[in-house]
Coordinates of C-alpha atoms in Angstrom, one line a residue:
M1 CA 167.5 65.3 30.1
N2 CA 171.2 66.1 30.7
L3 CA 171.2 67.1 34.4
A4 CA 174.8 68.2 34.1
Q5 CA 174.1 71.2 32.0
D6 CA 173.2 73.2 35.0
A7 CA 173.6 72.3 38.7
A8 CA 170.2 73.9 39.3
L9 CA 168.6 71.1 37.3
Q10 CA 169.6 68.5 39.9
P11 CA 166.3 69.0 41.8
V12 CA 164.6 67.7 38.6
A13 CA 166.1 64.3 39.4
H14 CA 165.0 64.6 43.0
A15 CA 161.5 65.5 41.9
A16 CA 161.4 62.6 39.5
L17 CA 162.3 60.2 42.2
S18 CA 159.9 61.7 44.7
A19 CA 157.1 61.5 42.1
Q20 CA 157.4 57.7 42.0
Q21 CA 156.4 57.5 45.7
P22 CA 153.2 55.4 46.3
Q23 CA 150.2 57.4 47.4
Q24 CA 148.0 56.2 50.2
Q25 CA 144.5 57.6 50.7
G26 CA 145.5 60.5 48.4
L27 CA 148.5 61.6 50.6
Q28 CA 152.0 61.3 49.2
Q29 CA 154.3 59.1 51.4
L30 CA 157.4 60.7 52.8
P31 CA 160.7 59.3 51.5
V32 CA 162.6 56.9 53.7
V33 CA 165.9 58.3 52.3
E34 CA 166.3 61.9 51.1
L35 CA 169.4 63.8 50.1
K36 CA 169.2 67.5 49.3
D37 CA 172.1 69.4 47.8
V38 CA 174.7 67.3 49.5
H39 CA 178.4 68.4 49.2
K40 CA 181.4 66.4 50.4
S41 CA 185.1 67.0 49.9
F42 CA 188.2 65.2 51.0
G43 CA 190.8 67.9 51.3
S44 CA 190.8 69.7 47.9
N45 CA 189.0 66.9 46.2
Q46 CA 185.3 67.7 45.8
V47 CA 183.6 64.3 45.6
L48 CA 179.9 65.2 45.9
K49 CA 178.8 68.4 44.2
G50 CA 175.2 69.0 45.2
V51 CA 173.6 65.6 45.1
S52 CA 169.9 65.3 45.6
F53 CA 167.6 62.3 45.4
A54 CA 164.7 60.7 47.4
I55 CA 163.7 57.1 47.9
P56 CA 160.2 56.0 49.0
K57 CA 159.6 53.0 51.2
G58 CA 159.9 49.6 49.5
Q59 CA 161.8 50.9 46.5
V60 CA 165.2 49.7 45.2
V61 CA 167.6 52.3 43.8
A62 CA 170.8 51.3 42.0
I63 CA 173.6 53.9 41.8
I64 CA 176.0 53.3 38.9
G65 CA 178.9 55.3 37.6
K66 CA 182.6 54.9 37.0
S67 CA 185.3 54.9 39.7
G68 CA 185.6 58.3 41.3
S69 CA 182.0 59.4 40.4
G70 CA 181.0 59.7 44.0
K71 CA 178.6 56.8 44.2
S72 CA 180.2 55.0 47.1
T73 CA 180.7 58.2 49.0
A74 CA 177.0 59.1 48.6
L75 CA 176.1 55.7 50.0
R76 CA 178.5 56.0 53.0
C77 CA 177.0 59.5 53.8
I78 CA 173.6 57.9 54.1
D79 CA 174.9 55.9 57.1
R80 CA 177.0 58.8 58.3
L81 CA 180.2 56.8 57.8
E82 CA 181.2 60.1 56.1
I83 CA 180.2 63.5 57.4
I84 CA 178.9 65.8 54.7
D85 CA 180.1 69.4 54.3
S86 CA 176.7 70.9 53.5
G87 CA 173.2 69.9 52.5
T88 CA 170.8 67.6 54.3
I89 CA 170.3 63.9 54.6
N90 CA 167.2 62.4 56.3
V91 CA 166.9 58.6 56.7
C92 CA 164.1 56.8 58.5
G93 CA 163.3 60.0 60.4
H94 CA 166.9 60.7 61.4
A95 CA 168.6 64.0 60.4
V96 CA 171.9 62.4 59.4
H97 CA 173.5 65.8 58.9
D98 CA 172.8 66.9 62.5
P99 CA 176.0 66.7 64.6
A100 CA 173.8 65.6 67.5
I101 CA 172.4 62.6 65.8
D102 CA 172.1 59.4 67.8
L103 CA 174.3 57.0 65.6
R104 CA 173.2 54.0 67.7
Q105 CA 169.6 54.6 66.7
L106 CA 170.5 55.4 63.1
R107 CA 172.4 52.2 62.6
Q108 CA 169.6 50.1 64.0
D109 CA 167.4 51.4 61.2
V110 CA 170.1 51.3 58.4
G111 CA 172.1 48.2 57.5
I112 CA 175.1 48.3 55.3
V113 CA 177.1 45.6 53.5
F114 CA 180.5 46.3 52.0
Q115 CA 182.7 44.6 49.4
S116 CA 184.8 43.1 52.2
Y117 CA 182.9 40.7 54.5
N118 CA 184.5 41.9 57.8
L119 CA 183.5 38.8 59.7
F120 CA 185.2 37.9 62.9
P121 CA 187.3 34.8 62.1
H122 CA 187.3 33.5 65.6
L123 CA 183.5 33.4 65.9
T124 CA 181.1 31.0 64.3
V125 CA 178.6 32.2 61.7
E126 CA 175.8 32.2 64.3
Q127 CA 178.0 34.2 66.7
N128 CA 178.9 36.7 64.0
V129 CA 175.2 37.3 63.2
T130 CA 174.0 37.5 66.9
L131 CA 176.8 39.8 68.1
A132 CA 175.2 43.1 67.1
P133 CA 171.6 42.4 68.2
K134 CA 173.0 41.4 71.7
A135 CA 175.5 44.2 72.0
V136 CA 173.5 47.1 70.4
K137 CA 169.9 46.1 71.2
N138 CA 170.6 44.2 74.4
M139 CA 168.6 41.3 72.9
P140 CA 168.4 38.1 75.0
A141 CA 170.7 35.4 73.6
A142 CA 167.9 33.0 72.8
K143 CA 166.0 35.6 70.8
A144 CA 169.2 36.6 68.9
R145 CA 169.7 33.0 68.0
E146 CA 166.2 32.8 66.7
I147 CA 166.7 35.8 64.5
A148 CA 170.1 34.4 63.3
A149 CA 168.4 31.2 62.3
R150 CA 165.8 33.1 60.3
T151 CA 168.2 35.4 58.6
L152 CA 170.6 32.6 57.7
Q153 CA 167.6 30.8 56.3
Q154 CA 166.9 33.9 54.2
V155 CA 170.4 33.8 52.7
G156 CA 170.4 30.1 52.2
L157 CA 172.9 29.2 54.9
A158 CA 170.9 27.7 57.7
D159 CA 173.2 24.7 57.7
K160 CA 176.3 26.8 58.2
A161 CA 175.4 28.3 61.6
Q162 CA 178.2 26.5 63.4
A163 CA 180.8 26.9 60.7
Y164 CA 183.7 29.4 60.9
P165 CA 184.3 32.0 58.2
E166 CA 187.4 30.3 56.9
Q167 CA 185.3 27.2 56.1
L168 CA 183.1 29.2 53.7
S169 CA 183.5 30.4 50.2
G170 CA 183.6 34.1 49.4
G171 CA 180.0 34.1 48.3
Q172 CA 178.9 32.4 51.5
Q173 CA 180.8 34.8 53.6
Q174 CA 179.2 37.7 51.8
R175 CA 175.8 36.1 52.4
V176 CA 176.6 35.8 56.1
A177 CA 177.5 39.6 56.1
I178 CA 174.0 40.2 54.6
A179 CA 172.4 38.0 57.3
R180 CA 174.3 39.9 60.0
S181 CA 172.8 43.2 58.8
L182 CA 169.3 41.7 58.5
A183 CA 169.5 40.5 62.0
M184 CA 169.3 44.1 63.2
E185 CA 165.9 44.3 61.4
P186 CA 166.8 47.5 59.6
Q187 CA 164.3 49.6 57.6
V188 CA 166.9 50.3 54.8
M189 CA 169.7 48.2 53.4
L190 CA 172.7 49.7 51.7
F191 CA 175.0 47.5 49.5
D192 CA 178.4 48.9 48.4
E193 CA 179.8 46.9 45.4
V194 CA 179.2 43.7 47.4
T195 CA 180.0 41.4 44.4
S196 CA 183.1 43.1 43.0
A197 CA 185.5 40.7 44.7
L198 CA 183.6 37.5 43.7
D199 CA 183.8 35.3 40.6
P200 CA 180.7 35.0 38.4
Q201 CA 179.3 31.9 40.2
L202 CA 179.6 33.3 43.6
T203 CA 178.3 36.7 42.4
G204 CA 175.1 34.9 41.3
E205 CA 174.6 33.5 44.8
V206 CA 174.7 36.9 46.4
L207 CA 172.6 38.7 43.7
R208 CA 169.9 36.1 44.2
V209 CA 169.7 36.9 47.9
I210 CA 169.5 40.7 47.2
E211 CA 166.8 40.1 44.5
A212 CA 164.8 38.1 47.0
L213 CA 165.0 40.9 49.5
A214 CA 163.8 43.3 46.8
Q215 CA 160.8 41.1 46.1
G216 CA 160.1 41.1 49.8
G217 CA 159.7 44.8 49.9
M218 CA 163.0 45.9 51.5
T219 CA 164.0 49.4 50.8
M220 CA 167.5 49.2 49.3
V221 CA 170.2 51.3 47.8
L222 CA 172.8 49.4 45.7
V223 CA 176.1 50.7 44.4
T224 CA 176.8 48.2 41.7
H225 CA 178.6 47.5 38.5
E226 CA 176.2 44.7 37.6
M227 CA 174.3 46.5 34.9
E228 CA 171.9 43.7 34.0
F229 CA 171.1 43.1 37.6
A230 CA 170.5 46.8 38.2
A231 CA 168.1 47.0 35.2
R232 CA 166.1 44.0 36.4
V233 CA 165.8 44.7 40.1
A234 CA 166.0 48.5 40.6
D235 CA 162.9 50.7 40.5
T236 CA 165.2 53.6 39.8
I237 CA 168.7 53.8 38.5
I238 CA 170.9 56.8 39.3
Y239 CA 173.9 57.4 37.1
M240 CA 176.5 59.6 38.8
H241 CA 179.3 61.4 37.0
E242 CA 181.9 63.8 38.4
G243 CA 180.1 64.0 41.7
K244 CA 176.7 64.8 40.4
V245 CA 173.4 63.0 39.7
W246 CA 173.7 63.0 35.9
E247 CA 170.8 60.9 34.8
T248 CA 168.0 59.0 36.5
G249 CA 165.2 56.7 35.3
P250 CA 163.7 53.2 35.5
G251 CA 165.7 50.1 34.6
D252 CA 165.1 50.4 30.9
M253 CA 166.9 53.8 30.8
L254 CA 170.1 51.7 30.3
K255 CA 168.7 50.7 26.9
N256 CA 168.1 54.4 25.9
P257 CA 170.5 56.7 27.7
Q258 CA 169.8 60.4 27.3
T259 CA 173.3 61.7 27.9
A260 CA 176.5 61.2 26.0
E261 CA 178.3 60.5 29.3
L262 CA 176.0 57.6 30.2
R263 CA 176.2 56.2 26.6
D264 CA 180.0 56.3 26.9
F265 CA 179.9 54.6 30.3
L266 CA 177.7 51.8 29.1
S267 CA 179.8 51.3 25.9
H268 CA 183.0 51.0 27.8
G269 CA 181.8 49.4 31.0
L270 CA 183.8 50.1 34.2

């Protein structure tokens, strides 16, 4: 179905996603992440034009699309790094669109990893990972170190706890950034083009970590240009085009795109 033919059809994509939610004792589970008719502009540039989708607990959603399609903006709105103009966003029980939202609480439930690692160069890997749990959660230093050891083990860097960022490869630094987010024990993880600055070998290191998180049941939203990875890992793929949800479906939708725009995107890459 071409969701672009009529903006009113966007709820079809939302409904399709919601319908995939697991049912427990006959009751449909509420989505962990839900966007409804979200609009966002930067000056005269309208970036999001009525975006709607919902993500149930434990699901992995990959958002794809060419540069300028609105995919990264949609992701940043979920963590309220961008404030929407209209519509609603609910994440882990937080009304993200509410001006009175407690951002401290929101960001304990939502972790986000960017293309740039943003590690503190003067701190060790362990210190980078333990900083937020101690500062935000007032966690005792000993417990924070325990969590750091566990999350570094998850990303395959247990032996790098006392190293400094400059002593690590780009892929290792990105994995530390993932461990830093995991140390806050979030309910949802957001990844914004986390491999776009890495060479193929280092990209593989990071993608294996994300895939392991998916297998462990972490709810995740990935903005990615890695099509094969998205098809393999994601429960649902969202293709965005010109600020709208243009097409949605399971991973194999990339083998059988329903719209000319997605066919063109896949044939030309990014």
